[in-house]
Coordinates of C-alpha atoms in Angstrom, one line a residue:
M47 CA 36.5 81.5 78.6
P48 CA 38.1 84.7 77.0
H49 CA 36.0 86.0 80.3
I50 CA 38.2 83.8 82.3
R51 CA 41.1 84.9 80.8
L52 CA 40.4 88.2 81.2
I53 CA 40.0 88.1 84.6
R54 CA 43.5 86.1 84.8
T55 CA 45.4 88.9 83.3
L56 CA 43.4 91.7 85.0
P57 CA 45.6 92.5 87.6
L58 CA 48.7 91.9 85.8
L59 CA 48.0 94.0 84.0
L60 CA 47.0 96.7 86.9
L61 CA 50.2 96.1 88.4
A62 CA 52.5 97.0 85.1
A63 CA 50.7 100.3 84.9
A64 CA 51.0 100.7 88.4
C65 CA 55.0 100.2 87.9
M66 CA 54.9 102.6 85.3
D67 CA 53.6 105.0 87.3
E68 CA 56.1 104.9 90.1
P69 CA 58.6 107.4 89.8
T70 CA 62.0 106.3 89.3
A71 CA 63.8 105.1 92.5
S72 CA 67.0 107.8 92.9
V73 CA 70.6 106.3 93.4
Q74 CA 71.4 107.7 96.7
E75 CA 75.3 109.1 97.2
P76 CA 76.5 107.2 100.7
E77 CA 76.7 110.1 104.1
P78 CA 79.8 111.6 103.7
K79 CA 81.8 110.6 107.0
P80 CA 82.0 114.6 109.3
G81 CA 85.4 115.5 109.2
P82 CA 87.8 115.0 113.3
R83 CA 85.7 117.4 115.7
P84 CA 87.5 119.7 117.6
V85 CA 88.0 119.6 121.3
G86 CA 90.6 121.6 123.0
I87 CA 93.2 123.9 121.8
Y88 CA 96.8 122.8 123.6
E89 CA 100.9 124.4 123.7
I90 CA 103.0 121.3 124.5
T91 CA 106.3 122.5 125.9
L92 CA 109.0 120.0 126.1
S93 CA 112.2 121.5 127.7
F94 CA 115.6 118.9 128.2
G95 CA 117.3 120.9 131.1
T96 CA 119.9 119.4 133.8
P97 CA 119.5 117.2 134.9
E98 CA 116.3 116.2 133.9
V99 CA 114.6 116.4 131.3
S100 CA 110.6 117.8 131.7
A101 CA 107.2 118.3 129.8
S102 CA 104.5 120.4 130.4
V103 CA 100.7 121.5 129.0
S104 CA 98.8 124.1 129.0
A105 CA 95.2 126.5 127.5
A106 CA 97.2 128.2 123.9
P107 CA 97.2 131.8 125.3
S108 CA 94.0 133.3 124.8
Q109 CA 91.6 131.1 122.9
A110 CA 88.1 129.6 123.9
L111 CA 88.6 125.8 123.4
S112 CA 91.5 125.5 126.4
P113 CA 91.7 122.6 128.2
T114 CA 89.9 123.3 131.1
A115 CA 86.6 123.6 128.7
S116 CA 87.6 120.9 126.7
G117 CA 87.0 118.6 129.8
V118 CA 90.7 116.5 127.8
V119 CA 93.9 116.8 130.7
L120 CA 97.0 115.7 129.5
E121 CA 99.7 115.2 131.3
S122 CA 103.7 114.4 131.4
L123 CA 104.3 110.3 131.7
S124 CA 108.0 110.9 130.0
A125 CA 110.1 112.4 128.1
G126 CA 113.8 111.5 126.0
R127 CA 116.1 111.9 122.8
V128 CA 118.8 109.8 121.4
T129 CA 120.6 110.7 118.6
H130 CA 121.5 108.7 115.4
G131 CA 124.2 109.8 112.7
V132 CA 127.4 112.3 113.3
R133 CA 127.0 115.5 113.9
N134 CA 127.4 117.7 111.2
Q135 CA 126.9 115.1 108.5
G136 CA 123.5 115.4 109.0
G137 CA 123.2 113.8 112.5
Q138 CA 119.4 113.6 114.0
R139 CA 118.2 114.3 116.7
Y140 CA 114.6 111.7 117.6
M141 CA 112.4 113.4 120.9
F142 CA 109.6 112.5 122.4
V143 CA 107.0 113.0 125.0
T144 CA 104.2 110.7 125.9
M145 CA 101.3 112.3 128.0
R146 CA 98.8 110.5 129.6
V147 CA 95.7 111.5 128.8
R148 CA 92.1 112.5 130.6
N149 CA 88.3 112.4 129.4
G150 CA 86.7 114.5 131.4
T151 CA 84.0 115.9 129.3
A152 CA 80.4 114.7 128.8
A153 CA 81.4 111.6 126.7
A154 CA 83.6 109.3 125.5
L155 CA 85.6 110.6 122.9
S156 CA 87.4 107.9 120.0
N157 CA 90.7 108.3 118.2
L158 CA 91.0 111.4 119.6
T159 CA 94.2 113.1 118.0
F160 CA 96.3 116.5 118.2
I161 CA 96.7 117.9 115.0
P162 CA 99.6 120.9 115.2
V163 CA 98.3 124.7 114.2
L164 CA 99.8 127.8 113.0
S165 CA 99.1 130.5 114.8
A166 CA 100.3 134.7 115.0
G167 CA 102.1 133.3 117.9
S168 CA 104.2 130.4 115.4
I169 CA 107.6 130.8 114.6
G170 CA 107.7 130.8 110.0
A171 CA 105.2 128.6 108.9
T172 CA 105.8 126.3 111.9
P173 CA 103.6 124.7 114.8
F174 CA 106.2 125.7 116.9
T175 CA 106.2 128.6 119.1
A176 CA 109.3 129.2 121.4
L177 CA 112.5 127.0 120.7
T178 CA 115.0 128.1 123.8
R179 CA 118.7 127.4 123.3
P180 CA 120.8 126.3 127.6
D181 CA 121.2 130.0 128.5
G182 CA 117.8 131.1 128.3
A183 CA 118.2 133.2 124.2
P184 CA 116.1 132.4 121.5
A185 CA 117.7 129.0 119.0
D186 CA 117.5 130.1 115.8
S187 CA 114.9 129.6 114.0
T188 CA 116.1 129.1 111.1
L189 CA 115.6 124.5 112.4
A190 CA 112.5 125.1 113.3
P191 CA 110.9 124.0 109.8
K192 CA 113.3 121.7 109.7
I193 CA 111.5 119.8 113.2
V194 CA 109.5 117.0 111.2
P195 CA 107.6 114.2 112.9
T196 CA 108.4 110.5 112.9
G197 CA 107.3 107.8 115.1
S198 CA 108.2 106.4 117.9
V199 CA 111.8 104.9 118.1
T200 CA 114.9 105.4 120.0
I201 CA 118.8 103.8 119.3
A202 CA 119.8 99.7 119.1
D203 CA 123.1 98.6 120.3
D204 CA 123.7 97.9 116.3
G205 CA 123.4 101.9 116.3
G206 CA 120.7 102.1 114.8
L207 CA 117.4 103.3 115.1
R208 CA 113.9 100.8 116.5
V209 CA 110.7 101.7 117.0
T210 CA 109.8 101.2 120.6
G211 CA 105.7 101.5 119.6
T212 CA 103.8 101.7 117.3
D213 CA 100.3 103.5 116.3
V214 CA 101.8 107.0 116.9
L215 CA 101.7 108.4 113.9
Q216 CA 98.7 110.5 111.9
V217 CA 99.1 112.3 108.6
F218 CA 96.1 112.9 106.3
E219 CA 95.1 114.1 103.5
E220 CA 95.6 117.7 102.9
S221 CA 91.8 117.6 101.9
E222 CA 90.9 116.3 105.1
V223 CA 92.3 117.7 107.5
A224 CA 90.7 121.2 105.5
A225 CA 87.4 120.2 106.6
I226 CA 88.1 120.3 110.0
T227 CA 86.9 124.1 111.4
L228 CA 89.6 126.0 113.9
P229 CA 89.7 128.3 116.0
S230 CA 89.3 132.0 116.0
G231 CA 93.4 133.0 116.3
F232 CA 94.4 130.1 114.4
T233 CA 95.7 130.1 110.7
G234 CA 96.9 126.8 109.4
I235 CA 96.7 123.3 110.5
F236 CA 99.5 120.0 109.0
P237 CA 98.0 116.9 107.4
Y238 CA 99.4 115.4 110.6
G239 CA 99.3 114.8 113.9
F240 CA 99.5 112.3 116.9
V241 CA 96.3 109.8 118.1
T242 CA 96.2 108.9 121.9
R243 CA 96.3 104.9 122.6
N244 CA 93.3 103.6 125.4
A245 CA 96.0 102.6 128.0
V246 CA 93.7 100.7 129.6
T247 CA 91.9 98.3 126.5
P248 CA 94.8 98.0 124.1
G249 CA 93.2 97.3 121.4
S250 CA 90.7 100.2 121.4
R251 CA 91.0 103.9 120.8
T252 CA 87.6 104.7 122.7
L253 CA 88.5 107.6 125.9
P254 CA 85.5 106.2 128.4
A255 CA 83.7 110.0 129.6
T256 CA 85.2 109.9 133.6
T257 CA 84.6 112.7 136.6
D258 CA 86.8 111.0 139.2
P259 CA 90.2 113.4 138.7
N260 CA 93.1 110.8 138.5
E261 CA 91.6 107.8 136.1
Y262 CA 93.7 108.7 132.6
A263 CA 92.9 106.1 130.2
G264 CA 95.1 107.5 127.4
T265 CA 98.2 107.7 126.6
V266 CA 99.3 109.4 123.3
T267 CA 103.4 110.0 122.0
F268 CA 104.9 113.5 120.0
A269 CA 107.9 112.4 118.2
F270 CA 110.1 114.8 115.6
R271 CA 113.4 115.3 114.5
Y272 CA 115.3 118.0 113.5
P273 CA 119.1 117.7 112.5
Q274 CA 121.9 118.8 115.2
T275 CA 122.6 122.0 116.0
P276 CA 127.6 123.3 115.4
T277 CA 127.7 122.5 118.4
N278 CA 125.2 121.4 122.1
M279 CA 124.7 125.2 123.4
T280 CA 123.6 126.7 119.8
E281 CA 120.4 123.3 120.6
P282 CA 117.4 123.7 121.3
A283 CA 116.7 122.9 124.9
T284 CA 113.5 123.8 124.7
F285 CA 110.5 123.7 122.3
S286 CA 107.1 124.9 122.6
F287 CA 104.4 123.4 120.1
Q288 CA 101.2 124.8 120.0
V289 CA 98.2 121.1 118.5
L290 CA 93.9 121.3 118.5
G291 CA 92.9 117.9 119.8
V292 CA 89.7 116.4 117.8
E293 CA 87.5 113.6 117.7
D294 CA 88.0 111.4 114.7
T295 CA 85.1 109.4 113.7
E296 CA 87.0 107.4 110.7
T297 CA 89.6 104.5 112.5
R298 CA 93.2 105.4 111.1
L299 CA 96.9 104.1 111.3
T300 CA 99.8 105.2 109.7
E301 CA 102.9 103.5 108.8
S302 CA 105.3 105.8 110.0
I303 CA 108.9 106.2 108.3
E304 CA 110.8 104.8 111.1
E305 CA 108.6 102.5 111.9
G306 CA 108.5 100.9 107.6
H307 CA 112.4 100.0 108.3
D308 CA 111.6 98.0 111.6
S309 CA 109.9 94.2 110.0
V310 CA 109.0 94.0 114.4
A311 CA 107.4 97.2 114.1
V312 CA 105.6 96.5 110.7
R313 CA 104.3 92.7 112.1
M314 CA 102.8 94.6 115.3
L315 CA 101.5 97.5 113.0
R316 CA 99.0 95.3 111.2
E317 CA 98.3 93.2 113.8
R318 CA 97.3 96.9 115.6
A319 CA 94.8 97.5 112.3
T320 CA 93.7 94.3 112.5
A321 CA 92.7 94.7 117.2
L322 CA 91.4 98.3 115.6
G323 CA 89.4 97.2 112.4
A324 CA 90.8 100.5 111.0
T325 CA 89.2 101.1 107.6
T326 CA 92.5 103.1 106.6
V327 CA 95.7 102.5 107.1
T328 CA 98.1 105.1 105.1
V329 CA 101.9 104.9 104.6
L330 CA 104.7 106.8 103.4
A331 CA 108.0 107.5 101.3
G332 CA 109.8 103.4 101.1
S333 CA 107.3 101.7 102.2
P334 CA 107.6 97.7 102.2
A335 CA 103.7 97.7 102.1
L336 CA 103.7 98.5 98.5
D337 CA 105.7 95.8 96.6
P338 CA 103.1 94.0 95.1
E339 CA 104.8 91.4 96.8
V340 CA 103.6 92.1 100.2
D341 CA 100.2 92.3 101.4
D342 CA 98.1 96.1 101.3
Y343 CA 97.2 97.2 105.4
P344 CA 93.1 96.8 105.4
G345 CA 92.2 100.2 103.0
Q346 CA 95.8 101.2 102.3
R347 CA 96.9 104.1 100.7
Q348 CA 100.3 106.3 100.2
I349 CA 100.6 109.5 100.9
C350 CA 104.4 110.4 100.0
S351 CA 104.4 114.1 100.4
V352 CA 103.6 114.9 104.1
R353 CA 104.0 119.4 104.3
T354 CA 105.2 120.2 107.8
A355 CA 106.2 124.0 107.8
G356 CA 104.9 126.3 105.4
A357 CA 101.2 126.5 104.2
A358 CA 99.5 124.1 102.4
G359 CA 100.2 125.5 99.2
S360 CA 103.1 126.6 99.5
P361 CA 104.7 123.9 101.8
V362 CA 108.4 124.6 103.0
T363 CA 109.1 121.0 104.0
Y364 CA 108.4 117.4 104.0
I365 CA 108.1 114.7 106.1
T366 CA 111.4 113.3 104.0
E367 CA 113.7 116.3 105.7
P368 CA 117.2 114.8 104.5
A369 CA 119.3 113.8 107.1
G370 CA 122.4 111.5 107.3
Y371 CA 123.8 109.6 105.2
T372 CA 122.7 105.7 107.4
E373 CA 122.0 103.1 105.2
I374 CA 123.7 101.9 101.8
L375 CA 120.8 100.8 99.0
M376 CA 122.1 98.8 96.2
L377 CA 121.0 98.5 93.7
R378 CA 120.7 95.9 90.7
P379 CA 121.1 96.6 86.5
G380 CA 116.8 98.3 84.7
E381 CA 116.7 99.4 89.0
S382 CA 117.0 103.5 90.7
V383 CA 116.3 105.9 93.3
N384 CA 112.9 106.4 93.8
A385 CA 111.6 108.4 97.1
C386 CA 108.4 107.2 97.0
G387 CA 108.8 103.5 95.6
A388 CA 109.0 100.3 97.7
W389 CA 112.1 99.8 99.9
F390 CA 112.7 103.5 97.6
R391 CA 113.2 102.2 94.3
T392 CA 111.4 101.2 90.9
G393 CA 112.4 99.3 87.6
T394 CA 112.6 96.7 86.4
P395 CA 115.9 94.7 87.9
A396 CA 118.1 92.1 85.9
R397 CA 118.9 88.9 87.4
P398 CA 122.2 87.8 88.0
A399 CA 123.3 84.5 85.5
M400 CA 126.4 81.8 86.0
G401 CA 130.1 83.3 85.6
V402 CA 128.7 86.8 84.3
P403 CA 129.7 89.3 86.0
F404 CA 126.4 91.1 87.2
S405 CA 126.7 95.0 88.8
L406 CA 125.2 96.7 91.5
T407 CA 125.2 99.7 92.2
A408 CA 126.1 100.7 96.4
T409 CA 124.1 103.9 97.6
A410 CA 124.5 106.5 100.0
M411 CA 121.0 106.6 101.5
D412 CA 119.4 108.5 104.7
L413 CA 116.2 106.7 106.1
Y414 CA 114.0 109.0 103.9
G415 CA 114.9 108.4 100.4
N416 CA 117.3 110.7 99.6
V417 CA 121.0 110.1 97.6
M418 CA 123.3 111.2 99.6
T419 CA 125.7 113.3 97.2
T420 CA 128.1 114.1 99.3
A421 CA 128.5 111.5 101.0
V422 CA 132.4 110.5 101.9
D423 CA 133.0 106.6 102.0
S424 CA 134.8 103.4 100.7
V425 CA 132.0 100.8 99.8
R426 CA 132.9 96.4 99.5
L427 CA 130.5 93.8 99.4
E428 CA 130.3 90.2 101.2
S429 CA 128.0 87.5 100.7
V430 CA 126.0 87.1 103.5
S431 CA 124.6 83.7 102.7
G432 CA 123.9 81.4 99.2
P433 CA 125.6 80.6 95.9
Y434 CA 129.2 81.0 96.7
V435 CA 130.1 84.4 95.0
T436 CA 133.8 87.0 93.7
F437 CA 133.3 90.5 94.0
G438 CA 135.2 93.3 92.2
P439 CA 137.5 95.0 94.7
R440 CA 136.7 98.0 97.6
A441 CA 134.7 101.4 95.5
A442 CA 135.1 105.2 96.7
L443 CA 131.5 106.5 96.7
V444 CA 131.2 109.2 93.8
S445 CA 128.5 111.5 93.9
G446 CA 126.5 109.1 96.2
Q447 CA 127.3 105.9 94.6
A448 CA 130.1 102.8 94.1
T449 CA 129.4 100.0 91.3
I450 CA 130.7 97.0 92.2
Q451 CA 131.1 93.7 89.8
A452 CA 130.1 90.9 91.4
T453 CA 130.5 87.1 89.5
Y454 CA 128.8 83.4 90.5
G455 CA 130.7 80.7 90.1
Y456 CA 129.3 77.6 88.1
V457 CA 128.3 75.7 91.5
A458 CA 124.8 76.0 93.2
Y459 CA 122.1 78.5 92.5
G460 CA 119.0 79.6 95.6
T461 CA 118.7 82.6 96.8
S462 CA 121.5 84.7 97.6
V463 CA 122.2 87.7 100.4
L464 CA 125.3 90.1 99.3
R465 CA 125.8 93.2 101.6
A466 CA 127.6 95.6 101.3
V467 CA 129.5 97.1 103.6
G468 CA 131.0 100.9 104.5
R469 CA 132.8 102.9 107.1
R470 CA 130.0 103.1 109.4
N471 CA 126.8 101.7 107.5
R472 CA 126.2 99.0 105.5
G473 CA 122.7 97.7 103.3
L474 CA 121.2 93.9 102.7
Q475 CA 120.3 93.4 99.2
S476 CA 118.8 89.1 98.6
L477 CA 119.3 88.2 95.0
L478 CA 117.0 84.9 93.3
L479 CA 120.6 83.3 91.0
W480 CA 118.5 80.6 89.2
G481 CA 118.3 79.8 85.7
V482 CA 118.6 82.6 82.7
T483 CA 118.4 82.7 78.9
R484 CA 122.1 82.2 76.7
T485 CA 121.9 82.4 72.7
W486 CA 124.4 81.5 71.2
T487 CA 126.5 82.5 68.3
G488 CA 129.4 80.5 67.3
N489 CA 131.5 83.1 66.6
V490 CA 134.5 81.5 67.4
S491 CA 134.2 77.8 67.6
T492 CA 132.3 74.7 68.7
A493 CA 133.7 74.1 71.8
G494 CA 129.8 74.8 74.2
V495 CA 132.3 75.3 76.5
D496 CA 133.9 78.9 75.5
G497 CA 132.8 81.4 76.8
A498 CA 133.7 83.9 74.0
N499 CA 130.7 81.5 71.5
W500 CA 128.2 82.8 73.3
D501 CA 126.4 86.2 74.5
L502 CA 126.5 86.5 78.1
G503 CA 130.1 86.0 78.1
A504 CA 130.5 82.3 79.1
P505 CA 128.5 79.0 78.1
P506 CA 125.1 77.8 80.4
G507 CA 124.7 76.7 83.4
A508 CA 122.8 73.6 84.9
Q509 CA 119.4 75.9 85.2
D510 CA 119.4 77.7 82.1
T511 CA 118.0 77.5 78.7
A512 CA 120.4 77.8 75.5
Y513 CA 119.1 79.2 72.9
F514 CA 120.3 78.3 69.1
P515 CA 119.6 80.5 66.2
A516 CA 120.3 79.9 62.4
G517 CA 122.6 80.8 60.6
R518 CA 125.8 81.3 62.5
P519 CA 129.2 80.0 61.2
N520 CA 129.8 77.4 63.7
Y521 CA 127.2 75.0 65.9
V522 CA 128.2 73.3 68.9
V523 CA 130.1 69.5 69.0
M524 CA 130.5 68.2 72.8
T525 CA 133.0 67.2 74.2
M526 CA 132.0 66.9 77.7
S527 CA 128.6 65.4 79.4
G528 CA 127.9 67.8 82.0
P529 CA 124.0 69.3 82.1
V530 CA 122.1 72.2 81.3
G531 CA 118.3 73.5 82.2
G532 CA 116.5 73.4 78.0
L533 CA 117.5 73.5 75.1
I534 CA 115.6 75.7 72.0
L535 CA 116.9 75.3 68.2
D536 CA 115.6 77.7 65.6
N537 CA 114.8 75.8 62.1
G538 CA 118.8 74.2 60.5
A539 CA 120.3 75.0 64.2
T540 CA 122.5 71.9 65.2
L541 CA 124.0 69.2 68.3
D542 CA 126.4 67.5 67.5
M543 CA 126.4 65.0 71.7
G544 CA 128.5 62.6 69.6
S545 CA 129.7 60.1 72.3
H546 CA 128.7 62.2 75.0
D547 CA 125.2 62.1 77.4
L548 CA 123.8 65.9 78.1
T549 CA 120.7 66.1 81.0
A550 CA 117.5 68.2 80.3
H551 CA 115.6 69.7 83.1
S552 CA 112.9 71.4 81.1
L553 CA 111.7 71.8 77.4
V554 CA 113.5 70.5 74.2
W555 CA 112.7 72.0 71.0
T556 CA 114.1 71.9 67.5
G557 CA 113.2 72.4 64.7
T558 CA 112.8 69.8 61.5
T559 CA 115.5 70.7 60.1
G560 CA 118.8 70.1 61.3
G561 CA 118.3 69.0 65.7
I562 CA 120.3 67.6 67.9
T563 CA 122.7 64.3 67.0
S564 CA 124.4 61.3 69.1
T565 CA 126.4 58.6 67.8
T566 CA 126.1 56.6 71.9
G567 CA 125.1 59.9 74.0
R568 CA 122.3 60.0 75.5
L569 CA 119.5 63.0 76.0
I570 CA 118.3 62.0 79.5
L571 CA 115.2 63.8 80.2
T572 CA 114.7 64.9 83.9
G573 CA 112.2 68.3 83.4
T574 CA 109.0 67.8 84.8
I575 CA 105.5 68.1 83.7
P576 CA 103.9 71.5 82.8
G577 CA 107.0 73.3 81.3
A578 CA 109.2 69.9 80.7
T579 CA 108.1 69.2 76.5
L580 CA 109.7 68.3 73.9
K581 CA 109.9 68.4 70.0
G582 CA 111.6 68.7 66.9
N583 CA 114.5 65.9 65.7
L584 CA 115.9 64.5 68.4
P585 CA 118.8 62.0 69.3
R586 CA 119.0 58.6 71.5
M587 CA 116.8 60.0 75.0
Q588 CA 116.2 58.2 78.3
V589 CA 113.1 59.7 79.9
T590 CA 113.3 60.5 84.0
G591 CA 110.5 63.0 84.0
S592 CA 107.9 63.7 83.3
Y593 CA 107.1 64.8 79.9
S594 CA 104.4 65.7 77.1
L595 CA 104.7 66.8 72.9
A596 CA 104.5 70.0 71.7
G597 CA 105.1 69.2 68.0
P598 CA 105.8 66.1 65.9
V599 CA 108.8 64.2 67.4
V600 CA 112.3 62.7 65.3
S601 CA 114.4 60.3 67.1
R602 CA 117.2 58.8 66.0
A603 CA 117.4 55.7 68.3
R604 CA 114.8 54.3 71.1
I605 CA 113.5 56.1 73.5
E606 CA 113.8 54.7 76.7
V607 CA 111.0 55.6 80.0
A608 CA 113.2 55.0 82.5
G609 CA 111.0 55.6 85.4
G610 CA 109.5 58.9 83.9
R611 CA 106.6 59.4 82.2
L612 CA 105.8 60.6 77.8
R613 CA 102.7 62.6 77.2
T614 CA 101.8 62.4 73.1
V615 CA 99.0 65.1 73.8
G616 CA 97.9 64.0 69.7
H617 CA 101.4 64.9 68.5
R618 CA 103.2 61.3 66.5
V619 CA 107.0 59.6 67.7
Q620 CA 108.3 58.5 64.7
T621 CA 111.7 56.6 65.6
S622 CA 114.3 57.2 62.1
S623 CA 117.7 58.3 61.0
Y624 CA 117.8 61.3 59.6

């Protein structure tokens, strides 16, 4: 038998020895994805002449990587520009050129992106090599750093911007473009570009290789904005800029700031991300996707500050370059402007309460998260939908802001949508009007309807919780029936209902001393579990809702369960006088 045990054990010992002799396998880090691969350098010229608008593309001067050498060819399809805002008041020109793209290389190209670059011929630290006025003279060179990339937009009937197409702008981290090898003669690259879409297969960005000179499978849109100059004659009529075409191994998508303002565009962009199987979606300043209540994009990240002029170590301009006063942001108490936050706001907002003035701060903004401190306007509030509300008078902007009060009447709860209206611009704010906690002070009398006896200056409404702390000089003696959300009484605090009914829709908690008393009045309980709970010294009650005990209950008179339910949950219910 011992011999048999040895034979059976020997393989296990040999296996253990083999495991001990085998070196520990190291954990391999995943192979980093290769960076974008250059395929060609291009110079694009956009001309706004009379009567036509035109665009052209050529090889950047004296460069080895040219459209001919790379096999990628661009041809103009359409171009245009629109004006948003007021001249000399931050008004912006939005310009675009859409080109079709032919892949004449020997292999398919995916995620072909054109990224602006710097060279010795650049104006300042920008990708622009020429800005020419209508008379042929050079335009003011200080305008070049103020030309920043955008999504593709047009002007709607209401005067606002509307997105004409998604998946246009692409934004990168500085480190991602720093890894790209630049052709000789180029000194810098910007962390944004414009991506090529497959015009034949909308759910794809792959351009098949072709030898047919007439087969253009892709389209790319270059879009920018810049401030209107003082006159049309000083405004550039011709823009030339240089870009590096790269093939990106990663399927990225970017929500432009303009798209973030357009709910239809956001929906289209989400559908585009799904169709492409995007692994990274970049959102910019103010994106609604940053709101915790809004679903994230796949692989969502934020890049708030995108350099659009200057070197990587010394930016001159960002994509959020100030524009004109075009909208009104309404801030609730507890909120402030945040250039990177969702909806350009941050903080924990207070909620309005019935009968209590609620201050809203109308703030003059551009589309890019900048407060327009010099805006001249006056603002009023109006109700779009929801509970009845009254407003304070129209107020003038001071340093870009004006505070106006809104007061909701004791009529209804729910979602209130308010509109701020200036002379040209507007803004919407949604507010939830629901119950709050109001604390009894009893500083004036025993009248529960007197706002001077409450900390908020107004009595509770049907969804409010009334809190009665101990040691107050007066306590409520009811003179009429009414509703309340919930009731909380500290030890020693009292509430005398007398012959009046009080309807509660939520919890009712009192102490073991004091409590709620009545003669013939009833405490009518209409709430539902789990929020509807009871404990303490209570009066005559009628339960029509669903309640559970949170502690012992001592009732002055009978408890009538009329179509409702009362769960003791291990606590004692006693009916007696006190």
